[in-house]
């Protein structure tokens, strides 16, 4: 069949014009070449396709059948060419992005809003997943692009930094003022954990691993609401002081779930600083961490850039760390082993220009 494609094109042109001479002019080939092509096609099919008349040619019954099907085939080819041209000229196409809920809300949306306004013909699909699942979707070729916090990048992928984020600990003034009321008791002497589940929130209580010797406890009974943070020590209007290490160990520390890239980063920091929390509340959403901190549920690990509105309004305050948590990057990741589509290239170039 494929070797006859040119013969079919000649046949279709002759049948459409009803004249070999006119077909030769349109195709820029000689009349004998057209006659030979048709003869070869008829010989291969074992039928006569044209009846020759003094006015030109007309299709036989078999020729009519072939003409209808060839016409449909050429219409499909023309349609495909038109769609490809539109993708190239107008930017029509589809972009499938994998991203976590937090990164989508606080980073990706700002880029998408302007990009969609400028490229209304592009269909954008968002699949919200963890970094691990996003990488799996990329490997399975189910998405074109991922937006992730930098991690160990598997072979075969390209990572392009987009922005930088800073992990911090936040809480509310009221929680700090009354921390002595919320300090957790030791629930075991053998480092066993007691797990509690509540919807998407998981909490566990463990043995206090920190030494109590030499550490002062906060007595905020008479504290006012004007607590301030000074260095790594919390000062109220009393003479009592509570170090940042004490706060993180004695408070209800709210973190993202384990196996999350951000949680792994925070756990590494706490371990390196010798900080062992008594009580940890696990949540699967950073926006909830920010909200919980603002209503006085505890101390939360959040990304500063995601909590700016709450920080600037005073709903939460940032705890100053003696050693800041190492900053991280957020960037796009895509397969290095296949050609990037026109739409993907366009989106990456757009984001880089902002």
mmCIF file of C-alpha atoms in Angstrom:
data_model
loop_
_atom_site.group_PDB
_atom_site.id
_atom_site.type_symbol
_atom_site.label_atom_id
_atom_site.label_comp_id
_atom_site.label_asym_id
_atom_site.label_seq_id
_atom_site.Cartn_x
_atom_site.Cartn_y
_atom_site.Cartn_z
ATOM 1 C CA UNK A 1 0.000 0.000 0.000
ATOM 2 C CA UNK A 2 2.661 2.506 1.048
ATOM 3 C CA UNK A 3 4.538 2.192 -2.258
ATOM 4 C CA UNK A 4 1.292 3.169 -4.009
ATOM 5 C CA UNK A 5 0.760 6.424 -2.068
ATOM 6 C CA UNK A 6 2.075 8.542 -4.932
ATOM 7 C CA UNK A 7 -0.054 6.570 -7.408
ATOM 8 C CA UNK A 8 -3.095 7.206 -5.226
ATOM 9 C CA UNK A 9 -2.340 10.932 -5.162
ATOM 10 C CA UNK A 10 -2.154 10.986 -8.968
ATOM 11 C CA UNK A 11 -5.326 8.893 -9.256
ATOM 12 C CA UNK A 12 -7.210 11.224 -6.889
ATOM 13 C CA UNK A 13 -6.123 14.330 -8.806
ATOM 14 C CA UNK A 14 -7.113 12.873 -12.199
ATOM 15 C CA UNK A 15 -10.471 11.700 -10.837
ATOM 16 C CA UNK A 16 -11.171 15.103 -9.275
ATOM 17 C CA UNK A 17 -10.348 17.015 -12.481
ATOM 18 C CA UNK A 18 -11.653 14.397 -14.948
ATOM 19 C CA UNK A 19 -8.787 15.163 -17.282
ATOM 20 C CA UNK A 20 -5.235 13.808 -17.488
ATOM 21 C CA UNK A 21 -3.851 16.965 -19.090
ATOM 22 C CA UNK A 22 -5.196 19.212 -16.319
ATOM 23 C CA UNK A 23 -3.898 16.796 -13.680
ATOM 24 C CA UNK A 24 -0.440 16.879 -15.279
ATOM 25 C CA UNK A 25 -0.420 20.692 -15.097
ATOM 26 C CA UNK A 26 -1.498 20.710 -11.456
ATOM 27 C CA UNK A 27 1.003 18.055 -10.383
ATOM 28 C CA UNK A 28 3.839 19.410 -12.557
ATOM 29 C CA UNK A 29 4.492 16.032 -14.171
ATOM 30 C CA UNK A 30 4.114 14.773 -17.740
ATOM 31 C CA UNK A 31 0.977 13.141 -19.137
ATOM 32 C CA UNK A 32 2.851 9.889 -19.950
ATOM 33 C CA UNK A 33 3.988 9.727 -16.312
ATOM 34 C CA UNK A 34 0.382 10.068 -15.159
ATOM 35 C CA UNK A 35 -0.812 7.401 -17.604
ATOM 36 C CA UNK A 36 1.914 5.033 -16.430
ATOM 37 C CA UNK A 37 1.054 5.639 -12.761
ATOM 38 C CA UNK A 38 -2.628 4.884 -13.325
ATOM 39 C CA UNK A 39 -1.756 1.801 -15.379
ATOM 40 C CA UNK A 40 0.455 0.488 -12.552
ATOM 41 C CA UNK A 41 -2.307 1.097 -10.015
ATOM 42 C CA UNK A 42 -4.890 -0.699 -12.165
ATOM 43 C CA UNK A 43 -2.517 -3.596 -12.703
ATOM 44 C CA UNK A 44 -1.839 -3.892 -8.985
ATOM 45 C CA UNK A 45 -5.538 -3.816 -8.071
ATOM 46 C CA UNK A 46 -6.579 -5.992 -11.003
ATOM 47 C CA UNK A 47 -9.373 -3.639 -12.076
ATOM 48 C CA UNK A 48 -9.981 -0.782 -14.496
ATOM 49 C CA UNK A 49 -10.348 2.545 -12.730
ATOM 50 C CA UNK A 50 -11.044 4.926 -15.590
ATOM 51 C CA UNK A 51 -13.046 4.868 -18.801
ATOM 52 C CA UNK A 52 -11.374 6.966 -21.514
ATOM 53 C CA UNK A 53 -13.609 9.306 -23.491
ATOM 54 C CA UNK A 54 -13.051 12.015 -26.075
ATOM 55 C CA UNK A 55 -13.617 14.644 -23.366
ATOM 56 C CA UNK A 56 -11.288 13.076 -20.829
ATOM 57 C CA UNK A 57 -11.755 10.271 -18.330
ATOM 58 C CA UNK A 58 -14.559 9.071 -16.073
ATOM 59 C CA UNK A 59 -14.495 6.688 -13.147
ATOM 60 C CA UNK A 60 -15.641 3.107 -13.403
ATOM 61 C CA UNK A 61 -17.697 1.541 -10.613
ATOM 62 C CA UNK A 62 -14.505 0.262 -8.987
ATOM 63 C CA UNK A 63 -12.896 3.650 -9.529
ATOM 64 C CA UNK A 64 -15.790 5.378 -7.712
ATOM 65 C CA UNK A 65 -15.324 3.122 -4.680
ATOM 66 C CA UNK A 66 -11.588 3.797 -4.562
ATOM 67 C CA UNK A 67 -12.108 7.539 -5.077
ATOM 68 C CA UNK A 68 -14.471 7.811 -2.082
ATOM 69 C CA UNK A 69 -12.093 6.012 0.273
ATOM 70 C CA UNK A 70 -9.021 7.815 -1.027
ATOM 71 C CA UNK A 71 -10.888 11.101 -0.561
ATOM 72 C CA UNK A 72 -11.598 10.283 3.096
ATOM 73 C CA UNK A 73 -7.964 9.326 3.633
ATOM 74 C CA UNK A 74 -6.667 12.553 2.107
ATOM 75 C CA UNK A 75 -9.195 14.564 4.148
ATOM 76 C CA UNK A 76 -7.794 12.968 7.326
ATOM 77 C CA UNK A 77 -4.249 13.759 6.247
ATOM 78 C CA UNK A 78 -5.191 17.380 5.507
ATOM 79 C CA UNK A 79 -6.921 17.655 8.884
ATOM 80 C CA UNK A 80 -3.841 16.316 10.660
ATOM 81 C CA UNK A 81 -1.628 18.807 8.825
ATOM 82 C CA UNK A 82 -3.975 21.657 9.783
ATOM 83 C CA UNK A 83 -3.917 20.651 13.463
ATOM 84 C CA UNK A 84 -0.134 20.466 13.470
ATOM 85 C CA UNK A 85 0.046 23.889 11.834
ATOM 86 C CA UNK A 86 -2.282 25.338 14.479
ATOM 87 C CA UNK A 87 -0.165 23.859 17.269
ATOM 88 C CA UNK A 88 2.901 25.498 15.767
ATOM 89 C CA UNK A 89 1.364 28.834 14.751
ATOM 90 C CA UNK A 90 -1.223 29.419 17.485
ATOM 91 C CA UNK A 91 0.257 27.441 20.348
ATOM 92 C CA UNK A 92 -2.657 25.021 20.493
ATOM 93 C CA UNK A 93 -1.814 21.938 22.509
ATOM 94 C CA UNK A 94 -1.914 20.318 25.928
ATOM 95 C CA UNK A 95 0.356 20.580 28.958
ATOM 96 C CA UNK A 96 0.112 18.061 31.807
ATOM 97 C CA UNK A 97 1.789 19.136 35.066
ATOM 98 C CA UNK A 98 2.360 17.176 38.279
ATOM 99 C CA UNK A 99 2.727 19.207 41.483
ATOM 100 C CA UNK A 100 1.944 19.107 45.200
ATOM 101 C CA UNK A 101 -1.054 21.052 46.494
ATOM 102 C CA UNK A 102 1.126 23.579 48.352
ATOM 103 C CA UNK A 103 3.504 24.256 45.458
ATOM 104 C CA UNK A 104 0.546 24.556 43.110
ATOM 105 C CA UNK A 105 -1.226 27.124 45.281
ATOM 106 C CA UNK A 106 1.741 29.216 46.354
ATOM 107 C CA UNK A 107 4.030 29.073 43.294
ATOM 108 C CA UNK A 108 2.529 27.526 40.164
ATOM 109 C CA UNK A 109 -0.777 29.416 40.128
ATOM 110 C CA UNK A 110 0.870 32.808 39.662
ATOM 111 C CA UNK A 111 2.657 31.541 36.550
ATOM 112 C CA UNK A 112 -0.371 29.687 35.209
ATOM 113 C CA UNK A 113 -2.704 32.670 35.443
ATOM 114 C CA UNK A 114 -0.616 34.832 33.128
ATOM 115 C CA UNK A 115 0.364 31.933 30.850
ATOM 116 C CA UNK A 116 -3.260 30.876 30.298
ATOM 117 C CA UNK A 117 -4.292 34.480 29.647
ATOM 118 C CA UNK A 118 -1.611 34.736 26.970
ATOM 119 C CA UNK A 119 -2.206 31.230 25.559
ATOM 120 C CA UNK A 120 -5.950 30.482 25.748
ATOM 121 C CA UNK A 121 -5.664 27.697 23.149
ATOM 122 C CA UNK A 122 -3.460 25.548 25.397
ATOM 123 C CA UNK A 123 -5.223 23.039 27.636
ATOM 124 C CA UNK A 124 -3.483 22.739 30.999
ATOM 125 C CA UNK A 125 -4.056 19.672 33.175
ATOM 126 C CA UNK A 126 -2.901 19.615 36.819
ATOM 127 C CA UNK A 127 -2.337 16.405 38.783
ATOM 128 C CA UNK A 128 -1.675 17.055 42.476
ATOM 129 C CA UNK A 129 0.715 14.498 43.944
ATOM 130 C CA UNK A 130 3.709 14.220 46.233
ATOM 131 C CA UNK A 131 7.189 14.603 44.774
ATOM 132 C CA UNK A 132 7.636 10.820 44.754
ATOM 133 C CA UNK A 133 4.406 10.240 42.846
ATOM 134 C CA UNK A 134 5.157 13.101 40.467
ATOM 135 C CA UNK A 135 8.461 11.459 39.562
ATOM 136 C CA UNK A 136 6.646 8.167 39.003
ATOM 137 C CA UNK A 137 4.143 9.845 36.680
ATOM 138 C CA UNK A 138 7.004 11.384 34.711
ATOM 139 C CA UNK A 139 8.706 8.016 34.406
ATOM 140 C CA UNK A 140 5.443 6.512 33.135
ATOM 141 C CA UNK A 141 5.078 9.386 30.626
ATOM 142 C CA UNK A 142 1.707 10.361 32.109
ATOM 143 C CA UNK A 143 2.683 14.008 32.615
ATOM 144 C CA UNK A 144 4.922 16.383 30.681
ATOM 145 C CA UNK A 145 6.371 18.316 33.583
ATOM 146 C CA UNK A 146 6.699 18.268 37.360
ATOM 147 C CA UNK A 147 7.144 21.112 39.845
ATOM 148 C CA UNK A 148 8.988 19.791 42.899
ATOM 149 C CA UNK A 149 11.207 20.757 45.806
ATOM 150 C CA UNK A 150 14.758 19.817 44.935
ATOM 151 C CA UNK A 151 15.605 16.264 45.910
ATOM 152 C CA UNK A 152 17.768 13.450 44.574
ATOM 153 C CA UNK A 153 17.040 13.669 40.849
ATOM 154 C CA UNK A 154 16.856 10.249 39.150
ATOM 155 C CA UNK A 155 18.849 9.611 36.002
ATOM 156 C CA UNK A 156 17.074 10.541 32.816
ATOM 157 C CA UNK A 157 15.503 13.714 34.200
ATOM 158 C CA UNK A 158 16.435 17.382 33.919
ATOM 159 C CA UNK A 159 15.839 19.769 36.843
ATOM 160 C CA UNK A 160 15.598 23.535 36.258
ATOM 161 C CA UNK A 161 15.559 25.778 39.325
ATOM 162 C CA UNK A 162 12.662 28.221 39.477
ATOM 163 C CA UNK A 163 12.832 29.840 42.915
ATOM 164 C CA UNK A 164 14.172 29.492 46.468
ATOM 165 C CA UNK A 165 12.183 28.752 49.628
ATOM 166 C CA UNK A 166 13.009 28.979 53.337
ATOM 167 C CA UNK A 167 11.720 26.615 56.031
ATOM 168 C CA UNK A 168 10.893 28.220 59.379
ATOM 169 C CA UNK A 169 9.044 27.485 62.618
ATOM 170 C CA UNK A 170 6.033 29.635 63.484
ATOM 171 C CA UNK A 171 3.486 29.885 66.267
ATOM 172 C CA UNK A 172 1.146 32.407 67.870
ATOM 173 C CA UNK A 173 1.828 34.832 70.715
ATOM 174 C CA UNK A 174 -0.931 33.247 72.784
ATOM 175 C CA UNK A 175 0.576 29.780 72.445
ATOM 176 C CA UNK A 176 3.967 30.979 73.659
ATOM 177 C CA UNK A 177 2.443 32.919 76.552
ATOM 178 C CA UNK A 178 0.718 29.773 77.800
ATOM 179 C CA UNK A 179 3.272 27.164 76.795
ATOM 180 C CA UNK A 180 3.722 26.025 80.385
ATOM 181 C CA UNK A 181 0.092 24.874 80.361
ATOM 182 C CA UNK A 182 0.605 22.817 77.237
ATOM 183 C CA UNK A 183 3.893 21.073 78.006
ATOM 184 C CA UNK A 184 3.481 17.347 77.453
ATOM 185 C CA UNK A 185 4.143 14.714 80.086
ATOM 186 C CA UNK A 186 6.436 11.823 79.415
ATOM 187 C CA UNK A 187 4.255 8.915 78.392
ATOM 188 C CA UNK A 188 6.858 6.163 78.456
ATOM 189 C CA UNK A 189 10.330 5.415 79.684
ATOM 190 C CA UNK A 190 11.301 3.062 76.857
ATOM 191 C CA UNK A 191 10.882 5.311 73.821
ATOM 192 C CA UNK A 192 7.654 3.636 72.708
ATOM 193 C CA UNK A 193 5.282 5.692 70.604
ATOM 194 C CA UNK A 194 1.577 6.142 71.055
ATOM 195 C CA UNK A 195 -0.157 6.905 67.725
ATOM 196 C CA UNK A 196 -3.481 8.669 67.355
ATOM 197 C CA UNK A 197 -5.387 9.184 64.117
ATOM 198 C CA UNK A 198 -7.916 11.905 63.323
ATOM 199 C CA UNK A 199 -8.890 12.212 59.684
ATOM 200 C CA UNK A 200 -5.900 13.454 57.726
ATOM 201 C CA UNK A 201 -4.063 14.333 60.911
ATOM 202 C CA UNK A 202 -1.791 11.858 62.680
ATOM 203 C CA UNK A 203 -0.271 12.553 66.094
ATOM 204 C CA UNK A 204 2.260 10.703 68.171
ATOM 205 C CA UNK A 205 3.735 11.231 71.618
ATOM 206 C CA UNK A 206 7.206 9.998 72.472
ATOM 207 C CA UNK A 207 9.609 10.057 75.383
ATOM 208 C CA UNK A 208 11.363 13.360 76.016
ATOM 209 C CA UNK A 209 14.896 12.570 74.843
ATOM 210 C CA UNK A 210 16.350 15.920 75.812
ATOM 211 C CA UNK A 211 18.167 16.311 79.126
ATOM 212 C CA UNK A 212 16.365 18.570 81.562
ATOM 213 C CA UNK A 213 19.542 19.520 83.417
ATOM 214 C CA UNK A 214 20.600 23.109 83.019
ATOM 215 C CA UNK A 215 17.483 24.063 81.069
ATOM 216 C CA UNK A 216 15.059 26.614 82.485
ATOM 217 C CA UNK A 217 11.316 26.203 82.184
ATOM 218 C CA UNK A 218 8.896 28.924 81.148
ATOM 219 C CA UNK A 219 6.474 30.239 83.709
ATOM 220 C CA UNK A 220 4.142 32.440 81.726
ATOM 221 C CA UNK A 221 1.350 32.656 84.275
ATOM 222 C CA UNK A 222 1.616 36.419 84.522
ATOM 223 C CA UNK A 223 2.785 36.971 80.944
ATOM 224 C CA UNK A 224 1.102 39.613 78.868
ATOM 225 C CA UNK A 225 0.194 39.292 75.199
ATOM 226 C CA UNK A 226 3.256 41.296 74.222
ATOM 227 C CA UNK A 227 5.747 38.419 74.160
ATOM 228 C CA UNK A 228 8.727 39.079 71.916
ATOM 229 C CA UNK A 229 11.442 36.906 70.483
ATOM 230 C CA UNK A 230 15.002 37.947 71.264
ATOM 231 C CA UNK A 231 17.801 35.862 69.797
ATOM 232 C CA UNK A 232 17.139 32.231 70.596
ATOM 233 C CA UNK A 233 15.370 32.979 73.884
ATOM 234 C CA UNK A 234 11.722 33.818 74.473
ATOM 235 C CA UNK A 235 11.290 36.696 76.929
ATOM 236 C CA UNK A 236 7.999 37.584 78.611
ATOM 237 C CA UNK A 237 7.375 40.348 81.112
ATOM 238 C CA UNK A 238 8.479 37.925 83.826
ATOM 239 C CA UNK A 239 12.055 36.936 84.551
ATOM 240 C CA UNK A 240 11.570 33.478 83.039
ATOM 241 C CA UNK A 241 13.190 32.523 79.766
ATOM 242 C CA UNK A 242 12.627 29.650 77.366
ATOM 243 C CA UNK A 243 15.175 28.773 74.704
ATOM 244 C CA UNK A 244 14.143 28.000 71.144
ATOM 245 C CA UNK A 245 15.345 24.441 71.710
ATOM 246 C CA UNK A 246 13.050 24.211 74.752
ATOM 247 C CA UNK A 247 10.127 25.562 72.751
ATOM 248 C CA UNK A 248 10.589 23.048 69.936
ATOM 249 C CA UNK A 249 10.989 20.156 72.383
ATOM 250 C CA UNK A 250 8.214 21.059 74.831
ATOM 251 C CA UNK A 251 5.614 22.368 72.392
ATOM 252 C CA UNK A 252 3.121 20.535 70.238
ATOM 253 C CA UNK A 253 5.327 20.469 67.121
ATOM 254 C CA UNK A 254 3.276 20.295 63.913
ATOM 255 C CA UNK A 255 4.970 18.815 60.835
ATOM 256 C CA UNK A 256 4.088 17.386 57.453
ATOM 257 C CA UNK A 257 3.753 13.617 57.196
ATOM 258 C CA UNK A 258 6.776 11.346 57.057
ATOM 259 C CA UNK A 259 8.188 10.408 53.632
ATOM 260 C CA UNK A 260 7.427 13.951 52.486
ATOM 261 C CA UNK A 261 10.473 15.747 51.032
ATOM 262 C CA UNK A 262 9.917 18.738 53.318
ATOM 263 C CA UNK A 263 9.473 16.531 56.394
ATOM 264 C CA UNK A 264 12.714 14.712 55.625
ATOM 265 C CA UNK A 265 14.487 18.075 55.389
ATOM 266 C CA UNK A 266 13.090 19.235 58.749
ATOM 267 C CA UNK A 267 13.817 15.931 60.502
ATOM 268 C CA UNK A 268 17.411 16.171 59.314
ATOM 269 C CA UNK A 269 17.697 19.698 60.730
ATOM 270 C CA UNK A 270 16.227 18.742 64.110
ATOM 271 C CA UNK A 271 18.560 15.766 64.414
ATOM 272 C CA UNK A 272 21.610 17.838 63.489
ATOM 273 C CA UNK A 273 20.736 20.380 66.189
ATOM 274 C CA UNK A 274 20.047 17.748 68.834
ATOM 275 C CA UNK A 275 16.391 18.730 69.113
ATOM 276 C CA UNK A 276 14.051 15.903 70.160
ATOM 277 C CA UNK A 277 10.368 16.936 70.278
ATOM 278 C CA UNK A 278 8.119 15.435 72.961
ATOM 279 C CA UNK A 279 5.011 15.610 70.830
ATOM 280 C CA UNK A 280 4.539 15.756 67.071
ATOM 281 C CA UNK A 281 1.307 16.355 65.201
ATOM 282 C CA UNK A 282 1.477 15.190 61.577
ATOM 283 C CA UNK A 283 -0.621 16.953 58.939
ATOM 284 C CA UNK A 284 -0.751 16.301 55.195
ATOM 285 C CA UNK A 285 -1.256 19.922 54.145
ATOM 286 C CA UNK A 286 0.974 22.948 54.780
ATOM 287 C CA UNK A 287 -1.908 25.419 54.676
ATOM 288 C CA UNK A 288 -3.424 23.560 57.626
ATOM 289 C CA UNK A 289 -0.111 23.838 59.477
ATOM 290 C CA UNK A 290 -0.232 27.613 59.033
ATOM 291 C CA UNK A 291 -3.870 27.776 60.143
ATOM 292 C CA UNK A 292 -3.267 25.547 63.170
ATOM 293 C CA UNK A 293 -0.342 27.713 64.263
ATOM 294 C CA UNK A 294 -2.467 30.856 63.938
ATOM 295 C CA UNK A 295 -5.156 29.530 66.306
ATOM 296 C CA UNK A 296 -2.638 28.496 68.949
ATOM 297 C CA UNK A 297 -2.459 24.738 68.430
ATOM 298 C CA UNK A 298 1.316 24.633 68.596
ATOM 299 C CA UNK A 299 4.528 25.355 66.706
ATOM 300 C CA UNK A 300 4.459 24.568 62.982
ATOM 301 C CA UNK A 301 7.153 23.958 60.405
ATOM 302 C CA UNK A 302 6.177 25.966 57.324
ATOM 303 C CA UNK A 303 7.718 27.657 54.319
ATOM 304 C CA UNK A 304 8.168 31.375 54.963
ATOM 305 C CA UNK A 305 7.144 32.335 51.431
ATOM 306 C CA UNK A 306 3.853 30.444 51.857
ATOM 307 C CA UNK A 307 2.988 32.137 55.159
ATOM 308 C CA UNK A 308 3.846 35.773 54.400
ATOM 309 C CA UNK A 309 0.264 37.049 54.746
ATOM 310 C CA UNK A 310 -0.075 35.520 58.208
ATOM 311 C CA UNK A 311 3.356 36.744 59.281
ATOM 312 C CA UNK A 312 2.768 40.296 58.073
ATOM 313 C CA UNK A 313 -0.664 40.459 59.721
ATOM 314 C CA UNK A 314 0.736 39.209 63.033
ATOM 315 C CA UNK A 315 -1.450 36.099 63.129
ATOM 316 C CA UNK A 316 1.725 34.070 63.545
ATOM 317 C CA UNK A 317 5.302 34.878 64.519
ATOM 318 C CA UNK A 318 8.541 33.318 63.322
ATOM 319 C CA UNK A 319 10.840 31.705 65.868
ATOM 320 C CA UNK A 320 14.452 32.856 65.388
ATOM 321 C CA UNK A 321 16.768 29.877 65.108
ATOM 322 C CA UNK A 322 20.382 29.894 66.269
ATOM 323 C CA UNK A 323 21.166 28.102 63.025
ATOM 324 C CA UNK A 324 18.814 28.697 60.116
ATOM 325 C CA UNK A 325 17.427 25.728 58.220
ATOM 326 C CA UNK A 326 19.232 25.312 54.914
ATOM 327 C CA UNK A 327 17.277 26.955 52.116
ATOM 328 C CA UNK A 328 15.907 24.829 49.295
ATOM 329 C CA UNK A 329 15.048 25.318 45.654
ATOM 330 C CA UNK A 330 11.836 24.618 43.788
ATOM 331 C CA UNK A 331 12.044 23.814 40.116
ATOM 332 C CA UNK A 332 10.634 22.071 37.086
ATOM 333 C CA UNK A 333 11.621 18.527 36.201
ATOM 334 C CA UNK A 334 11.083 16.739 32.908
ATOM 335 C CA UNK A 335 12.418 13.792 30.938
ATOM 336 C CA UNK A 336 15.844 14.200 29.364
ATOM 337 C CA UNK A 337 15.289 11.228 27.080
ATOM 338 C CA UNK A 338 12.585 12.584 24.819
ATOM 339 C CA UNK A 339 12.121 15.728 22.776
ATOM 340 C CA UNK A 340 10.195 18.474 24.539
ATOM 341 C CA UNK A 341 6.936 19.440 22.855
ATOM 342 C CA UNK A 342 6.381 22.918 21.441
ATOM 343 C CA UNK A 343 3.963 23.667 24.287
ATOM 344 C CA UNK A 344 6.386 22.474 26.978
ATOM 345 C CA UNK A 345 9.195 24.586 25.536
ATOM 346 C CA UNK A 346 6.889 27.584 25.385
ATOM 347 C CA UNK A 347 5.846 27.195 29.034
ATOM 348 C CA UNK A 348 9.413 26.761 30.294
ATOM 349 C CA UNK A 349 10.574 29.820 28.357
ATOM 350 C CA UNK A 350 7.628 31.793 29.741
ATOM 351 C CA UNK A 351 8.466 30.870 33.351
ATOM 352 C CA UNK A 352 12.155 31.676 32.890
ATOM 353 C CA UNK A 353 11.265 35.140 31.596
ATOM 354 C CA UNK A 354 9.272 36.043 34.710
#
